[in-house]
CSV table of C-alpha atoms in Angstrom, one decimal:
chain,number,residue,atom,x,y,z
A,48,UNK,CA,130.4,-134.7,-122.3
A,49,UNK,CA,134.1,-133.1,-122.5
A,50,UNK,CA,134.6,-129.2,-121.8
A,51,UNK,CA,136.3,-127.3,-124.7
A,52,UNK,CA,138.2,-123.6,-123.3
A,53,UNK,CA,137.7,-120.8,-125.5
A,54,UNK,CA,140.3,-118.6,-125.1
A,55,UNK,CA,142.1,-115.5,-126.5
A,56,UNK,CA,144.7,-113.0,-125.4
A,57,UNK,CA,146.0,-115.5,-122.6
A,58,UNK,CA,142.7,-115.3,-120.8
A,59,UNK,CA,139.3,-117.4,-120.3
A,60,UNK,CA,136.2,-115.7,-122.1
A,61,UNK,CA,133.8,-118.6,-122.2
A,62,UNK,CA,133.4,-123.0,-121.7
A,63,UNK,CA,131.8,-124.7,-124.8
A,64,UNK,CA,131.0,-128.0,-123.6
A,65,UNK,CA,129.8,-130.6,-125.6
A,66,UNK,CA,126.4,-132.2,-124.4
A,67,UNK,CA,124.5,-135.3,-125.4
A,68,UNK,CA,120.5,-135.2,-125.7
A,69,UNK,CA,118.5,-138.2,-125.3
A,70,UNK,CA,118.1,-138.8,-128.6
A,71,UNK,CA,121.9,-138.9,-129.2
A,72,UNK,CA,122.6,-135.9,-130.9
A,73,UNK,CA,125.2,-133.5,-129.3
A,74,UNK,CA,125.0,-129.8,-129.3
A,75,UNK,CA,127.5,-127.1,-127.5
A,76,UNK,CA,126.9,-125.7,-124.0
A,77,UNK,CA,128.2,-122.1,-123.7
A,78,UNK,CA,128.8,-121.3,-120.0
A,79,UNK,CA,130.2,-118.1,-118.3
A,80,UNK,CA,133.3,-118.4,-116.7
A,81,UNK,CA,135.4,-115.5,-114.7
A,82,UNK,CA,137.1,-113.2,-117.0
A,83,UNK,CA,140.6,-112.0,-114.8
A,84,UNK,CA,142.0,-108.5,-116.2
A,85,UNK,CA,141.4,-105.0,-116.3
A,86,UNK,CA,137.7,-103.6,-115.5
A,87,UNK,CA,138.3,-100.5,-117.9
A,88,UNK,CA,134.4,-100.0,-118.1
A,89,UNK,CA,134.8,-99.5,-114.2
A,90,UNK,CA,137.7,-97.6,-114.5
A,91,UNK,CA,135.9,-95.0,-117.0
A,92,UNK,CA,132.8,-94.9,-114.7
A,93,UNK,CA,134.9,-94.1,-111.7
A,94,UNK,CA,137.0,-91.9,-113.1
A,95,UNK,CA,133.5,-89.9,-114.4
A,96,UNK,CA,132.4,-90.0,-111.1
A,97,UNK,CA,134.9,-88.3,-109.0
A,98,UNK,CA,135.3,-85.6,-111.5
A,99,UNK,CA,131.6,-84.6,-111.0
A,100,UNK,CA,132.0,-84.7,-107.1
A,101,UNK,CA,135.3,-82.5,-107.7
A,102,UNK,CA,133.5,-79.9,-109.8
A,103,UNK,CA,130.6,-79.9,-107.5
A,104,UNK,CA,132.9,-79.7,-104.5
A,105,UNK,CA,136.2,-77.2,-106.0
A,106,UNK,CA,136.8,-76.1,-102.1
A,107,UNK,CA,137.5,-79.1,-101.0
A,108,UNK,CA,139.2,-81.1,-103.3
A,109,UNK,CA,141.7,-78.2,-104.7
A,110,UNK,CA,144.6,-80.1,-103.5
A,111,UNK,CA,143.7,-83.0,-105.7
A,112,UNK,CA,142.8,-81.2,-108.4
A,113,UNK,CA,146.4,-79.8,-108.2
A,114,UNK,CA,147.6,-83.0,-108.5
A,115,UNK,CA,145.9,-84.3,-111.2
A,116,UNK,CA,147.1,-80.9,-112.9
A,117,UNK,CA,150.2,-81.8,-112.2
A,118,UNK,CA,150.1,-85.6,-113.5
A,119,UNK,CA,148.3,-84.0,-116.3
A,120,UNK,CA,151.1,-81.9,-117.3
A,121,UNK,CA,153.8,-83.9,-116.8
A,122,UNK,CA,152.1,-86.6,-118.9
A,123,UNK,CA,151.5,-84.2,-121.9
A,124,UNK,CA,155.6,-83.3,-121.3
A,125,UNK,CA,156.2,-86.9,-122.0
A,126,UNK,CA,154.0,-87.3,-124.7
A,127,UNK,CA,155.8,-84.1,-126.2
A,128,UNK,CA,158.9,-85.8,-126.0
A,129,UNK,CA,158.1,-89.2,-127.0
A,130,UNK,CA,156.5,-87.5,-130.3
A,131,UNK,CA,160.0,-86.7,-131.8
A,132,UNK,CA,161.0,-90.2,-131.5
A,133,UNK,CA,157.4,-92.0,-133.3
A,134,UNK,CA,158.2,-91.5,-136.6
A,135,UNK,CA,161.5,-94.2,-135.8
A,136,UNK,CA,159.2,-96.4,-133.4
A,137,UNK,CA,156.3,-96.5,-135.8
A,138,UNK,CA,158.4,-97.2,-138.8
A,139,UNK,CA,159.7,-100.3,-137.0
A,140,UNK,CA,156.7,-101.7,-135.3
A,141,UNK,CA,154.4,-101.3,-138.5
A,142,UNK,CA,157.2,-103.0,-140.2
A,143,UNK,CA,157.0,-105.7,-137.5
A,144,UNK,CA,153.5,-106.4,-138.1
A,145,UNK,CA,154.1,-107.3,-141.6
A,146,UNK,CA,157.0,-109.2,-142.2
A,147,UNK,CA,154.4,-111.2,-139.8
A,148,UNK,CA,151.8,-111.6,-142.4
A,149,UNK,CA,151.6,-114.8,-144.3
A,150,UNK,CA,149.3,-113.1,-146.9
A,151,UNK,CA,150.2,-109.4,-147.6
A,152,UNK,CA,147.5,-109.4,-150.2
A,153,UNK,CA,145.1,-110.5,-147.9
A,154,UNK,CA,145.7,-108.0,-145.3
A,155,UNK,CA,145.9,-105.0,-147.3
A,156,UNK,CA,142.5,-105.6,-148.8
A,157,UNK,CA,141.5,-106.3,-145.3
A,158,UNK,CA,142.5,-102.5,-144.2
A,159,UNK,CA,140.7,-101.7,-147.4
A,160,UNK,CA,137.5,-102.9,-146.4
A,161,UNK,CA,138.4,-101.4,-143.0
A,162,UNK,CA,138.6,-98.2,-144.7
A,163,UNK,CA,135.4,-98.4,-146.4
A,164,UNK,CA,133.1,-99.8,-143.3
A,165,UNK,CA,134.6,-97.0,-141.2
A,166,UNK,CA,133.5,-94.3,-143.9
A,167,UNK,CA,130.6,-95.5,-144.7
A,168,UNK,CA,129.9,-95.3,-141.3
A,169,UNK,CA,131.1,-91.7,-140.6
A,170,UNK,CA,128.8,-91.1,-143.7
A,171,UNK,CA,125.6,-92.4,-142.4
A,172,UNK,CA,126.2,-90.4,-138.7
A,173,UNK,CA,127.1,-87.4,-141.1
A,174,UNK,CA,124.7,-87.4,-143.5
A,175,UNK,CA,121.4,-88.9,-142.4
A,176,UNK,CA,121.6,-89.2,-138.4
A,177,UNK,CA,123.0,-86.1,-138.0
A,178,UNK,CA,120.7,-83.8,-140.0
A,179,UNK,CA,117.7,-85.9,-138.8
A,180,UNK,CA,118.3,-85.2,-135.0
A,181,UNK,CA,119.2,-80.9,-136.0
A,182,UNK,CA,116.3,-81.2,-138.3
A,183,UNK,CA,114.0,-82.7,-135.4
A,184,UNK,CA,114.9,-80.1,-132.7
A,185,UNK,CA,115.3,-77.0,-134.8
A,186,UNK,CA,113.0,-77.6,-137.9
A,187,UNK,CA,115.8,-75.5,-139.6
A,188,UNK,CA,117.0,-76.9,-143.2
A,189,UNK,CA,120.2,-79.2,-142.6
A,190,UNK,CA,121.6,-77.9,-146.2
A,191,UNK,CA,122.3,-74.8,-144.8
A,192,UNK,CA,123.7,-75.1,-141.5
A,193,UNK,CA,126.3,-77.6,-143.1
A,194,UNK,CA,127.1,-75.1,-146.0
A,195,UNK,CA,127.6,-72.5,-143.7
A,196,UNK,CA,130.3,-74.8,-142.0
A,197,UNK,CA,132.4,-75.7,-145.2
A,198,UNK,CA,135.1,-73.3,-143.6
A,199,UNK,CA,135.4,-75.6,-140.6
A,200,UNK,CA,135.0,-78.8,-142.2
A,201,UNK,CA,138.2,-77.3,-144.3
A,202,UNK,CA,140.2,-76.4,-140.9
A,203,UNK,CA,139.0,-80.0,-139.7
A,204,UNK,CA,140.2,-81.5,-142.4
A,205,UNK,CA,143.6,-79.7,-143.0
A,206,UNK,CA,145.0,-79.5,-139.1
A,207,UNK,CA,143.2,-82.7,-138.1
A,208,UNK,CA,142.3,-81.3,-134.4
A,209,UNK,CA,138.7,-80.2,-132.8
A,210,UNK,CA,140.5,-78.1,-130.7
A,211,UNK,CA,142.8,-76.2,-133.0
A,212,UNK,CA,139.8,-75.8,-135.4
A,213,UNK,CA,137.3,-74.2,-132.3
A,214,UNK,CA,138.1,-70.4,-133.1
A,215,UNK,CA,136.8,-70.9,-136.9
A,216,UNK,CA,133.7,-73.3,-135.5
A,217,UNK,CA,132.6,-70.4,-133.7
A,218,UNK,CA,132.9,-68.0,-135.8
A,219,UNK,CA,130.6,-69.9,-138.6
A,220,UNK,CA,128.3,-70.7,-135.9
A,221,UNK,CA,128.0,-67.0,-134.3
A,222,UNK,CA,128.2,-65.2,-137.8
A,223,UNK,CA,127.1,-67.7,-140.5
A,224,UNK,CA,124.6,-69.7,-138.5
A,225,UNK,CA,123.5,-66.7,-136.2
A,226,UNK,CA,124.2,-68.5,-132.6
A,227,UNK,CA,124.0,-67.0,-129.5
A,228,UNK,CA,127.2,-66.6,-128.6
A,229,UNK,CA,126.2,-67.5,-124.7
A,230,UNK,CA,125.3,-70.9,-126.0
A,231,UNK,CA,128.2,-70.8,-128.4
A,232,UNK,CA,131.0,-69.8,-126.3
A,233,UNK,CA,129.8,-72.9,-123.7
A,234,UNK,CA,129.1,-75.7,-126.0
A,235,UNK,CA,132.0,-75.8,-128.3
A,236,UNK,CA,134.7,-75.8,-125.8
A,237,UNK,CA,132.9,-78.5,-124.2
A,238,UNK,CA,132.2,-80.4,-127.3
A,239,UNK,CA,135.8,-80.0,-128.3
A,240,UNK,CA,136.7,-82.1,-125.3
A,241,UNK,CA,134.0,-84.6,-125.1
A,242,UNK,CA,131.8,-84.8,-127.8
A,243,UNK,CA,133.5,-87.4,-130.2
A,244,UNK,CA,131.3,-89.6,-131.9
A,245,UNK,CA,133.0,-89.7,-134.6
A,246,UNK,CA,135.9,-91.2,-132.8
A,247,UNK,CA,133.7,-93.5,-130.4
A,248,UNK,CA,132.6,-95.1,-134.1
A,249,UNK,CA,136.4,-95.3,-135.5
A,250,UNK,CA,136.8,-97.5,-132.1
A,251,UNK,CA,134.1,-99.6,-132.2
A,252,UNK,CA,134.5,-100.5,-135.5
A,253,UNK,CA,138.4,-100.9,-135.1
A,254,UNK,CA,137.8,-103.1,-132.4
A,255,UNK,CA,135.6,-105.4,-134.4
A,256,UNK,CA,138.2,-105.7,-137.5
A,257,UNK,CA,141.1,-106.7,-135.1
A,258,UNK,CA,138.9,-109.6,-133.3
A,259,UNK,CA,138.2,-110.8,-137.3
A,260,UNK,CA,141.5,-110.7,-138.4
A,261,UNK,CA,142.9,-112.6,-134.9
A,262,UNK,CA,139.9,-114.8,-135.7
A,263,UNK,CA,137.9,-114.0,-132.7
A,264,UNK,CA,134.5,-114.3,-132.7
A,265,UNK,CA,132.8,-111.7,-130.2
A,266,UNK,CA,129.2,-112.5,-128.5
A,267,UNK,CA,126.5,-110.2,-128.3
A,268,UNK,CA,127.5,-109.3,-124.9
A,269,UNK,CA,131.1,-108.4,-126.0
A,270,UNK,CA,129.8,-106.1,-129.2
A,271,UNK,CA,127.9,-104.3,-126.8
A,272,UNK,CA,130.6,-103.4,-124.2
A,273,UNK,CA,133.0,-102.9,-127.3
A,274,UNK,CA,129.8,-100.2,-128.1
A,275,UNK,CA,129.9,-98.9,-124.5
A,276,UNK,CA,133.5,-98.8,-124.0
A,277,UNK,CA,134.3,-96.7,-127.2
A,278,UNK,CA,132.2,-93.9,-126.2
A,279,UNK,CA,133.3,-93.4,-122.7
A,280,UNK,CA,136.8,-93.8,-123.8
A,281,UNK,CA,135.7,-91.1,-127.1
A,282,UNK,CA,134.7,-88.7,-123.8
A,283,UNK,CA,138.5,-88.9,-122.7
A,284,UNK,CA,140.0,-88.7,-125.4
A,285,UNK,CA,141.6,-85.3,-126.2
A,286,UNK,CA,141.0,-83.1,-129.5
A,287,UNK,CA,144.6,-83.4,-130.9
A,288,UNK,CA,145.3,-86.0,-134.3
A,289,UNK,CA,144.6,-89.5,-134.0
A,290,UNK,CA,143.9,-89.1,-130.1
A,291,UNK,CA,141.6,-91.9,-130.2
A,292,UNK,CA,144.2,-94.4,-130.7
A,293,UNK,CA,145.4,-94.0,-127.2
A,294,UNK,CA,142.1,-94.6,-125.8
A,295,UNK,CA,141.3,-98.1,-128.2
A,296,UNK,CA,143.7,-99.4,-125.8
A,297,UNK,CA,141.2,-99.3,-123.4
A,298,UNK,CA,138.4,-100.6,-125.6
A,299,UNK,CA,140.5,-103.6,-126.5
A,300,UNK,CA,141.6,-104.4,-122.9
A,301,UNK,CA,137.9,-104.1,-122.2
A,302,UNK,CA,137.2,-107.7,-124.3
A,303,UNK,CA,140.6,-108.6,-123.8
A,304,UNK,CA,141.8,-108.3,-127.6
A,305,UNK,CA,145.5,-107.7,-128.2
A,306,UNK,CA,146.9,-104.9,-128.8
A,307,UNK,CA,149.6,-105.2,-131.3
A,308,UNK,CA,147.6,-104.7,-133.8
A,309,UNK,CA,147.1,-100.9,-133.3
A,310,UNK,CA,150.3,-100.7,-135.0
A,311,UNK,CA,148.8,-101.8,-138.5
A,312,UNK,CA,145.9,-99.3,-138.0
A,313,UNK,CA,148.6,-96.3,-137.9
A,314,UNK,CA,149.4,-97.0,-142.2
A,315,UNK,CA,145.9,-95.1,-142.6
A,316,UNK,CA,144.4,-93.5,-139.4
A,317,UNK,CA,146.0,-90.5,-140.5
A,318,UNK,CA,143.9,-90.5,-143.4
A,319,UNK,CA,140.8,-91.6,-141.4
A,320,UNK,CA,141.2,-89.6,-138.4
A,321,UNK,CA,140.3,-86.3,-140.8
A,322,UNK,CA,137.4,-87.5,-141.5
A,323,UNK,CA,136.7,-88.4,-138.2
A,324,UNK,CA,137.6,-84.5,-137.0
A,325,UNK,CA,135.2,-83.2,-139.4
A,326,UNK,CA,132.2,-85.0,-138.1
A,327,UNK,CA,133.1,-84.1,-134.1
A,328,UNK,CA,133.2,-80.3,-135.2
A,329,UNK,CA,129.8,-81.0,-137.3
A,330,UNK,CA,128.3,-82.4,-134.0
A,331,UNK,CA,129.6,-79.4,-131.6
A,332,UNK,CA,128.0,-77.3,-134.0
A,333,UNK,CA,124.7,-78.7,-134.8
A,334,UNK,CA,124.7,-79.1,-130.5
A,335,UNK,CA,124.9,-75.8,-130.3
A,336,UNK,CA,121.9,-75.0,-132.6
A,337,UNK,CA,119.7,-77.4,-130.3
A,338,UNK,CA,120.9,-76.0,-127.0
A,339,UNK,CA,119.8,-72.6,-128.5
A,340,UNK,CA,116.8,-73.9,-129.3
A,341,UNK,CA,116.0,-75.5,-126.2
A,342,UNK,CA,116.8,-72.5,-124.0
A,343,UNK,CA,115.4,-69.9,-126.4
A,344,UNK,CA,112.7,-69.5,-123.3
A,345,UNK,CA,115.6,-68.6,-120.8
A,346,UNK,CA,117.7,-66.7,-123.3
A,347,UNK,CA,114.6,-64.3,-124.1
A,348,UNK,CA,114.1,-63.5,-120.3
A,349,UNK,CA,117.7,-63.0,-119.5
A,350,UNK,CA,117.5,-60.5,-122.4
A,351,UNK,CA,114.4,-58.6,-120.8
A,352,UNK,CA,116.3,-58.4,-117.5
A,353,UNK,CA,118.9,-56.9,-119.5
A,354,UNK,CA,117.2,-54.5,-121.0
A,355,UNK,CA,114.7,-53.5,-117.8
A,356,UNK,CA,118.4,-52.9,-115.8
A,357,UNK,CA,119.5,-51.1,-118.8
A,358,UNK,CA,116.7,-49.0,-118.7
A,359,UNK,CA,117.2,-48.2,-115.2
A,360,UNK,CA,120.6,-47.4,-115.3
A,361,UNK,CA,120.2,-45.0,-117.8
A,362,UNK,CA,116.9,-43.3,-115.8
A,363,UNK,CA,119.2,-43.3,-112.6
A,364,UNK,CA,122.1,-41.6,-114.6
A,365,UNK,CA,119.6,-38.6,-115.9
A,366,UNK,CA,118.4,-38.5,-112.1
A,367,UNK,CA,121.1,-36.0,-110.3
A,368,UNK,CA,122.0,-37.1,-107.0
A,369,UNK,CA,122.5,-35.3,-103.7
A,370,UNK,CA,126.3,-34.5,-103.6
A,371,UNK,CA,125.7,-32.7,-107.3
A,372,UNK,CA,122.7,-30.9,-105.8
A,373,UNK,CA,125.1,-29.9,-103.1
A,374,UNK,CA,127.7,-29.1,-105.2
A,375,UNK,CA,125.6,-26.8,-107.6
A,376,UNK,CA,124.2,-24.5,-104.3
A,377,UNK,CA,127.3,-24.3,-103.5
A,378,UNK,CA,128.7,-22.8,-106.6
């Protein structure tokens, strides 16, 4: 038998050996081997971790959470700046990419059926999984809801950010949709920042096209931490345009694809990355509908406690206390 390395990126993924049976046919033996790099499924899991301790523990770990501020800020500083200088960068590296190409034809209708899988995958989550999970909770008609959102599927669209598009999401939730604007004024500020399925999609299926065009063919194993990957990373990933291109870094890293060609993906993830705002605000809001209807039980009694101290107050105001009894015999 002779041992054949599988390898891609500069690493080992897997030994194909070939073995002889007794009849003398030969088959391949696929056997595990120790993958070196970065653990960015570890790194996610971790990094989830401490911030639940932190919020749980805001006391304590204030001076961290200074510095993480801090880091926080300064990175978005550098980002600022780096911005004015993309348009140059990008030019050149896209341009990179394909004087690389030995068939541009081939490549272009490549990105063209990337186009399409990613769409028609943002369609199915959209359109059918979507409206089956609101429909499931709620038993409220789909049709509406989403009709009543058109005005923020239009700021989605146009300014391409979840979070510059959360003051028209809630007000065609609170006014169109009739949410509770307790449950509205928590969800979508949190589903702004980490609810993006529509992104964690985009990255899955980006992953898979550049491991078909490098010609690398992924396990089962490797789909599903590509899967895995892409939505922690989607959690992280901030609600600004094409934020989720940042975070495929870590998704590729993860099955230790390369890199370079995020650069290629830039020629239309402007164009994608609308699509794939609109579907994150859709998902914030139909979250919102469910929460409401999950805590309708709790919402009902905080409104009776409202109105039973209400009622009080008002019977303690018509009730004249001792220093105006005072008063009055005075006069």
């Amino acid at each position: 038998s002779s041992g054949i390395n599988a390898e891609y990126g500069g690493k080992h993924a897997t030994e194909l050996t070939n073995m002889t049976r007794d009849d003398g046919s030969t088959y391949l033996k696929r056997s595990l081997q120790f993958k070196s790099g970065m653990n960015m499924i570890g790194v996610i899991v971790f990094s989830i971790v401490v911030g639940v301790i932190m919020s749980l523990h805001p006391e304590e770990t204030a001076p961290l959470m200074k510095v993480v501020q801090a880091i926080n800020d300064l990175t978005m500083r550098l980002v600022a700046l780096i911005l004015w200088y993309s348009p140059i960068g990008i030019f050149f590296l896209i341009a990179g990419q394909f004087a690389g190409v030995e068939n541009f034809g081939e490549m272009m209708s490549q990105l063209g059926m990337y186009m399409v899988t990613v769409l028609g995958g943002i369609a199915i989550h959209f359109f059918i999984l979507l409206p089956a999970i609101f429909f499931a909770f709620t038993r409220r008609n789909p049709v509406r809801y989403y009709l009543n959102m058109l005005p923020a599927m239009a700021t989605a669209f146009g300014t391409d950010s979840s979070s510059a598009t959360m003051p028209v999401t809630l007000k065609c939730v609170e006014e169109n949709n009739n949410i509770d604007r307790r449950i509205s004024r928590f969800v979508i500020p949190v589903g702004a920042t980490i609810n993006m399925d529509g992104t964690a999609l985009y990255e899955a299926v980006a992953c898979l096209f550049i491991a078909q065009v490098k010609g690398v063919s992924l396990n089962f194993g490797q789909v599903v931490v590509t899967g895995l990957t892409a939505t922690l990373a989607a959690v992280g990933a901030a609600g600004i345009p094409s934020a989720g291109l940042v975070t495929m870094v870590m998704v590729l890293n993860a099955v230790n694809l390369p890199t370079d060609m995020i650069s290629v993906l830039l020629t239309v993830d402007w164009f994608l990355d609308r699509f794939r705002t609109i579907t994150n605000v859709m998902g914030d809001a139909l979250g919102c509908a469910i929460v409401q209807q999950l805590c309708s039980e709790e919402l009902a009694e905080m409104d009776r406690e409202k109105e039973v101290l209400e009622k009080e107050g008002g019977r303690d105001a018509l009730i004249p206390q001792k220093g105006d009894i005072e008063m009055g015999s005075s006069l």
